[in-house]
XYZ file of C-alpha atoms in Angstrom:
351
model
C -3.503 95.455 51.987
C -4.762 98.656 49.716
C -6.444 101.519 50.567
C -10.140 101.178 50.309
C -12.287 102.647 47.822
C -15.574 104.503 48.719
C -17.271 101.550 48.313
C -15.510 98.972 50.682
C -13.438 97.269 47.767
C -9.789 97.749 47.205
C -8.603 101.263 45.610
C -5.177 101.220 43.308
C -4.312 104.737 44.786
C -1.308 104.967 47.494
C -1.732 104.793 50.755
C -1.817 108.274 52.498
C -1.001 109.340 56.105
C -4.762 109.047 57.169
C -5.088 105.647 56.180
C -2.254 104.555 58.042
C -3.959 106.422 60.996
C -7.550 104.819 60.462
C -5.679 101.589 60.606
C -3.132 101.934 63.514
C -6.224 103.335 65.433
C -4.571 106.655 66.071
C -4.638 110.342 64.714
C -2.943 111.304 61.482
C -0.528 113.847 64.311
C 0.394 110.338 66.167
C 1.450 108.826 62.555
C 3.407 111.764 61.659
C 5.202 112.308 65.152
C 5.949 108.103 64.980
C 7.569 108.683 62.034
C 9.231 111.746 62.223
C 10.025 111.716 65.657
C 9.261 108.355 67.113
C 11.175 109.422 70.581
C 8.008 111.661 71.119
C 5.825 108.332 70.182
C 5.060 105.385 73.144
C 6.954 102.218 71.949
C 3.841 100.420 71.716
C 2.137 102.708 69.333
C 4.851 103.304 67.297
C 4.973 99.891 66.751
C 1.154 99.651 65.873
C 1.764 102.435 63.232
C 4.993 100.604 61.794
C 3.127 97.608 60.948
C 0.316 99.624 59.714
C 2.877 101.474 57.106
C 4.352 98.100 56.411
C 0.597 96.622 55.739
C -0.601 99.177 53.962
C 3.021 99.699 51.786
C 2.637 103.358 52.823
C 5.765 105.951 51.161
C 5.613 108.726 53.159
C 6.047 111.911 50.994
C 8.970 114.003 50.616
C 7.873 117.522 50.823
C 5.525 116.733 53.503
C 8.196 115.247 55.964
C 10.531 118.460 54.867
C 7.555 121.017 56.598
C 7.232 118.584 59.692
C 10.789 118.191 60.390
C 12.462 121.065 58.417
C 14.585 118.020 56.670
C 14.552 116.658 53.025
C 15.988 113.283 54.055
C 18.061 113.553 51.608
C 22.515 113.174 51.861
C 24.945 114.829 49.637
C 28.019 112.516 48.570
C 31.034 114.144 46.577
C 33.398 111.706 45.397
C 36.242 111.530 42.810
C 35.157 109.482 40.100
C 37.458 106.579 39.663
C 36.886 102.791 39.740
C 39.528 102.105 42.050
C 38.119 99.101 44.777
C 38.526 101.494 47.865
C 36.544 104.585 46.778
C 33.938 102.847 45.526
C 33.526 100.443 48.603
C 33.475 103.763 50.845
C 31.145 105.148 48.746
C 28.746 102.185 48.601
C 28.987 101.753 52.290
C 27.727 105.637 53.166
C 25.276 105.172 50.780
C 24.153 101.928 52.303
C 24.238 103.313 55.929
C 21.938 106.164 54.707
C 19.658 103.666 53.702
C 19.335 101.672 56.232
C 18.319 104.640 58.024
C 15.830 106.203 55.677
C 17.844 108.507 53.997
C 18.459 108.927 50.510
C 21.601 109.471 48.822
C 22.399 112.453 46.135
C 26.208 111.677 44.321
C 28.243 114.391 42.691
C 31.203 112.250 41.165
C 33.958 114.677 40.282
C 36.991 113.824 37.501
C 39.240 115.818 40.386
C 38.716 117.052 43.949
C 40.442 120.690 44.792
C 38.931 123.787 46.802
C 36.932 125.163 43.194
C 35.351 122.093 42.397
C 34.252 120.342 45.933
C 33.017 124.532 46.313
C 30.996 124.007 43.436
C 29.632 120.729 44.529
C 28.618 121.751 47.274
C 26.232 124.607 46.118
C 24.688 122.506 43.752
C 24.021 119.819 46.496
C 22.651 122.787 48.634
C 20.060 123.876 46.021
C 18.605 120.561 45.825
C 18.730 120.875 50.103
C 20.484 118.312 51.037
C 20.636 117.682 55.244
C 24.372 117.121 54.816
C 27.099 116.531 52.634
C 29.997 113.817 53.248
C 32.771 114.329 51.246
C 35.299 111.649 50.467
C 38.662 113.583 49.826
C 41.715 110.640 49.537
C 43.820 112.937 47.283
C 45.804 115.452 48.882
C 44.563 118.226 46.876
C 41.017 117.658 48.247
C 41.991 117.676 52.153
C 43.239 121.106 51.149
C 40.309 122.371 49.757
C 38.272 121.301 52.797
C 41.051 123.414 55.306
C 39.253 126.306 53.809
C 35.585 125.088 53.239
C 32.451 127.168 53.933
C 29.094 125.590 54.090
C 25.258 126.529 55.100
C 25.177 122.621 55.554
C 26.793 120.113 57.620
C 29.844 118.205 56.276
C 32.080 115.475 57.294
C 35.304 113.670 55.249
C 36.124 110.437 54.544
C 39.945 109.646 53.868
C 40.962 113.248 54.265
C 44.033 112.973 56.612
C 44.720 114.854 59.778
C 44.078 118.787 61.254
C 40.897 119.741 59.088
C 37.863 121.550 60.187
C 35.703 118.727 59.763
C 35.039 115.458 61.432
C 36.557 112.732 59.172
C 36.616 108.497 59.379
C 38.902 106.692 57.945
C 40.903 103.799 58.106
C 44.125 103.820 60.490
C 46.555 103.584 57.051
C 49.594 103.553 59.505
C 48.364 100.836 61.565
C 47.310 98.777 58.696
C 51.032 99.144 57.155
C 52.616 98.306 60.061
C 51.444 95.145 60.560
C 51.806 93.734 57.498
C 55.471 95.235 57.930
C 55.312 93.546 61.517
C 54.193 90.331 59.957
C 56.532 89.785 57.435
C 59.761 90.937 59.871
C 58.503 88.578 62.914
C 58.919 85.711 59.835
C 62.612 86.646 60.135
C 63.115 88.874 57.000
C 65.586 91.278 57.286
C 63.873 94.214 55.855
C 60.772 95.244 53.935
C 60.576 96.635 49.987
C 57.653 98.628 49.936
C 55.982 99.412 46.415
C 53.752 102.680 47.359
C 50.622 104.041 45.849
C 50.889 108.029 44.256
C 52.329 110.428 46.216
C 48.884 112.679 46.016
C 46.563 110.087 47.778
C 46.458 110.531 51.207
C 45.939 106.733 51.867
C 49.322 106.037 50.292
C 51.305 108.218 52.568
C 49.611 106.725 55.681
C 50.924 103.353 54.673
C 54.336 104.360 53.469
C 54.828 106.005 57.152
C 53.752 103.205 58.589
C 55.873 101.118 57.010
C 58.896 103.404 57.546
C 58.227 103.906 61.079
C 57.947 100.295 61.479
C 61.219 99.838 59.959
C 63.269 102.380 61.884
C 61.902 101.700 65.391
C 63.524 98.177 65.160
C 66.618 99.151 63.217
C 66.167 97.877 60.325
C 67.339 99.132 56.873
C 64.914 101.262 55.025
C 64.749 100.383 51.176
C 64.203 103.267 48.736
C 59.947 104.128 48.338
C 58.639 103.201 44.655
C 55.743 105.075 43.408
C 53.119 102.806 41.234
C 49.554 103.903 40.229
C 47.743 101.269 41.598
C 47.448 99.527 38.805
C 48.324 95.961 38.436
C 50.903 96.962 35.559
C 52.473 98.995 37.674
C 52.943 96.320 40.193
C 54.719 94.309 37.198
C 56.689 97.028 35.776
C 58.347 97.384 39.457
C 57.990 94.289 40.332
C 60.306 93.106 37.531
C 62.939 95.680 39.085
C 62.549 94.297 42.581
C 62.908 90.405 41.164
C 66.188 91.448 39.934
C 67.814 92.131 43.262
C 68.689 89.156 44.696
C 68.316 90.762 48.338
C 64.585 91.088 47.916
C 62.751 88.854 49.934
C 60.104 91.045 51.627
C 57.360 93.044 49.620
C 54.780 94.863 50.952
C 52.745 95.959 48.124
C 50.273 99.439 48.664
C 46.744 97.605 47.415
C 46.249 94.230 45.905
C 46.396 95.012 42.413
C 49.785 96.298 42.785
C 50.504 93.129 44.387
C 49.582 91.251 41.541
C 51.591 92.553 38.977
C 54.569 92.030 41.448
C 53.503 88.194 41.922
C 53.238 88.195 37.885
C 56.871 89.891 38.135
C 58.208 87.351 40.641
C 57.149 84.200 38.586
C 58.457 85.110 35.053
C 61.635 85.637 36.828
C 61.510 82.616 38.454
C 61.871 83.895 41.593
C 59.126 81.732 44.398
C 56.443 83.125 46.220
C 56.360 83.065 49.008
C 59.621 80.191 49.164
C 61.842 83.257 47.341
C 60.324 86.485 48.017
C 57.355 86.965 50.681
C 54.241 89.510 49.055
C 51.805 91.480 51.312
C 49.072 92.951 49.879
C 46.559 96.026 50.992
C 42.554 96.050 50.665
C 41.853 92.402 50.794
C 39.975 92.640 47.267
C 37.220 89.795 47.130
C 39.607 87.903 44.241
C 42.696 88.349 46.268
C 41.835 84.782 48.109
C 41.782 83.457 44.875
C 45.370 84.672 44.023
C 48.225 82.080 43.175
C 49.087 81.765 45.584
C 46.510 83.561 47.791
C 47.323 87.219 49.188
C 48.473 87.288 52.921
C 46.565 91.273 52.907
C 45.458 94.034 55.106
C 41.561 94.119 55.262
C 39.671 97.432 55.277
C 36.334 97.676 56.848
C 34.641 99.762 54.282
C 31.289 99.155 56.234
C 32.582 100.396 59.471
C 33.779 103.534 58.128
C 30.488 104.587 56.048
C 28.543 103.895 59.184
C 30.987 105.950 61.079
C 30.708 108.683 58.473
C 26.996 108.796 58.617
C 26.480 108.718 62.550
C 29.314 111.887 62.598
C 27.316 113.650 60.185
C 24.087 112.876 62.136
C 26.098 114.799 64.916
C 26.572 117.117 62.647
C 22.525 117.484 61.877
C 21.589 117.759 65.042
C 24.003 120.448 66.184
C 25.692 117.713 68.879
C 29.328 117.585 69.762
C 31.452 115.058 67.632
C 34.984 113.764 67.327
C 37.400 114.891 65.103
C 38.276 111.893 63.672
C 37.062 108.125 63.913
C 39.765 105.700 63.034
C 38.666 102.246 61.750
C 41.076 99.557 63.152
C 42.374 97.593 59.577
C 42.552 93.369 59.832
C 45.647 91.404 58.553
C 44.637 88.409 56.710
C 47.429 85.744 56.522
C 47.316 83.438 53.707
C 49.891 81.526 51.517
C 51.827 84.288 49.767
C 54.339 84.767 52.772
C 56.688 82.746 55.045
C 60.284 82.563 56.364
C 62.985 83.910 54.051
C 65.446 81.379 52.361
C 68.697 80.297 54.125
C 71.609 82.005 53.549
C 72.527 78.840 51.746
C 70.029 79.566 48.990
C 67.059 76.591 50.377
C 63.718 77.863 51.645
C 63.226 77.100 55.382
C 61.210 74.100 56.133
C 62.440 72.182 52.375
């Protein structure tokens, strides 16, 4: 349904706050308070004036919600600009969370994330006044520029590590690693190879410590720490290493590109997966089912953790105590790319 026109037939103009008033059979105020702040509105005519605004397609208008509330409905996002599968899930989840609760979303992507640049970010996301900013800091360099941040508007981190002056979610990195570690030890392997991420992403270091720690609490031998890119060559370039030592037969890999190069690695040197050498994964990347064979992986609930960004920062907003961190609880996924370790007498268990 349209607005009318002065003569009873339809009108191509947009709806406008009184019409959704005239036809919800309440006062323009009652419309505005509904929609600005419905927990001043009775549930029944709230509801009259959403389906109104739903009939009548009404957009409420931006500059006219900023004088009633004092907010632009508007989020700032600062985010490194890489294509990478977990930044950009994180930062399509926060965006998505906004959404779905009638915010919009303003994105500075940034080619690196230190003190100067997140600083600079931030102002410009301030002059276009933003509610709040969430910024999502995996590299070690950013978590240090946000131990000395200063802001006229609410922020939160995502990925940012431990002890900062913000609320931050995240994934639980160490919890993640140690269960694939857990996994592929309770199949009887001996020990673990891990093939980490860079030593400047936060997420990285949570799942080499996880791995480590899972390692030493049940005495087992701790393999030297690789460093890949997370790249997929990477993976193969160390991979090929690792498929030389006949004592591998445990990998976990730091994300599931890595992990492919090392099952690339594995093959050419003839080496079985999982009948030779067992291969964990991390991210559970929507091909990594698809694999050959498919990637036994640690799942990360990018959902979980925008929606736990955006509720801190709502916190935040509205002045209300928050936690420091919120962890997100990762998933193993066991598939067809690990099992027992071969017998000492060179034969895969169970052939």
């Amino acid at each position: 349904m349209k607005a009318e026109s002065n003569d009873g037939g339809p009108s191509s103009r947009p709806a406008v706050l009184e019409d959704v008033a005239a036809l919800a059979g309440v006062s323009a105020m009652t419309v505005s308070r509904a929609l600005n702040a419905p927990e001043r509105v009775h549930a029944g005519t709230r509801a009259r004036v959403l389906a109104a605004v739903r009939e009548l397609d009404y957009r409420p208008n931006a500059a006219a919600r900023q004088l009633v509330t004092g907010r632009s409905g508007v989020l700032g996002v600062v985010s490194i600009d890489t294509p990478l599968y977990g930044p950009v899930s994180t930062l399509y989840s926060i965006e998505r969370a906004a959404r779905l609760n009638d915010y919009s979303v303003s994105i500075a992507s940034l080619s690196t994330l230190n003190r100067r640049s997140i600083e600079e970010s931030l102002r410009q996301l301030q002059s276009q006044s933003v509610d709040g900013v969430i910024i999502i800091a995996p590299h070690e360099s950013a978590a240090e520029g946000l131990r000395h941040l200063s802001s006229m508007v609410p922020v939160v981190a995502v990925d940012a590590g431990d002890g900062l002056p913000v609320p931050v979610a995240m994934v639980d990195q160490r919890a993640g690693a140690a269960r694939a570690t857990r996994h592929l030890l309770e199949l009887g392997h001996e020990t673990v190879w891990h093939l980490a991420g860079p030593a400047d992403w936060i997420d990285a270091n949570g799942r080499v410590e996880g791995w480590r720690e899972t390692l030493e609490a049940g005495r087992h031998r701790v393999p030297e720490v690789p460093r890949g890119d997370w790249s997929s060559r990477s993976g193969y370039q160390i991979g090929r290493q690792l498929a030389g030592d006949p004592d591998v037969t445990a990998v976990f890999a730091g994300n599931d590109q890595m992990a492919l190069g090392v099952l690339r690695a594995l093959r050419e040197a003839g080496r079985r997966v999982p009948d030779d050498v067992s291969v964990v994964g991390f991210d559970d990347l929507p091909e990594s089912a698809y694999f050959w064979p498919p990637l036994t992986t640690v799942r990360q609930d990018f959902e979980e953790v925008g929606r736990n960004a955006f509720h801190l920062l709502l916190d935040r907003m509205a002045g209300r105590p928050s936690q420091a961190r919120r962890l997100v609880e990762p998933e193993l996924i066991v598939r067809e790319s690990t099992s027992a370790p071969p017998s000492r007498h060179g034969r895969s268990r169970g052939r």
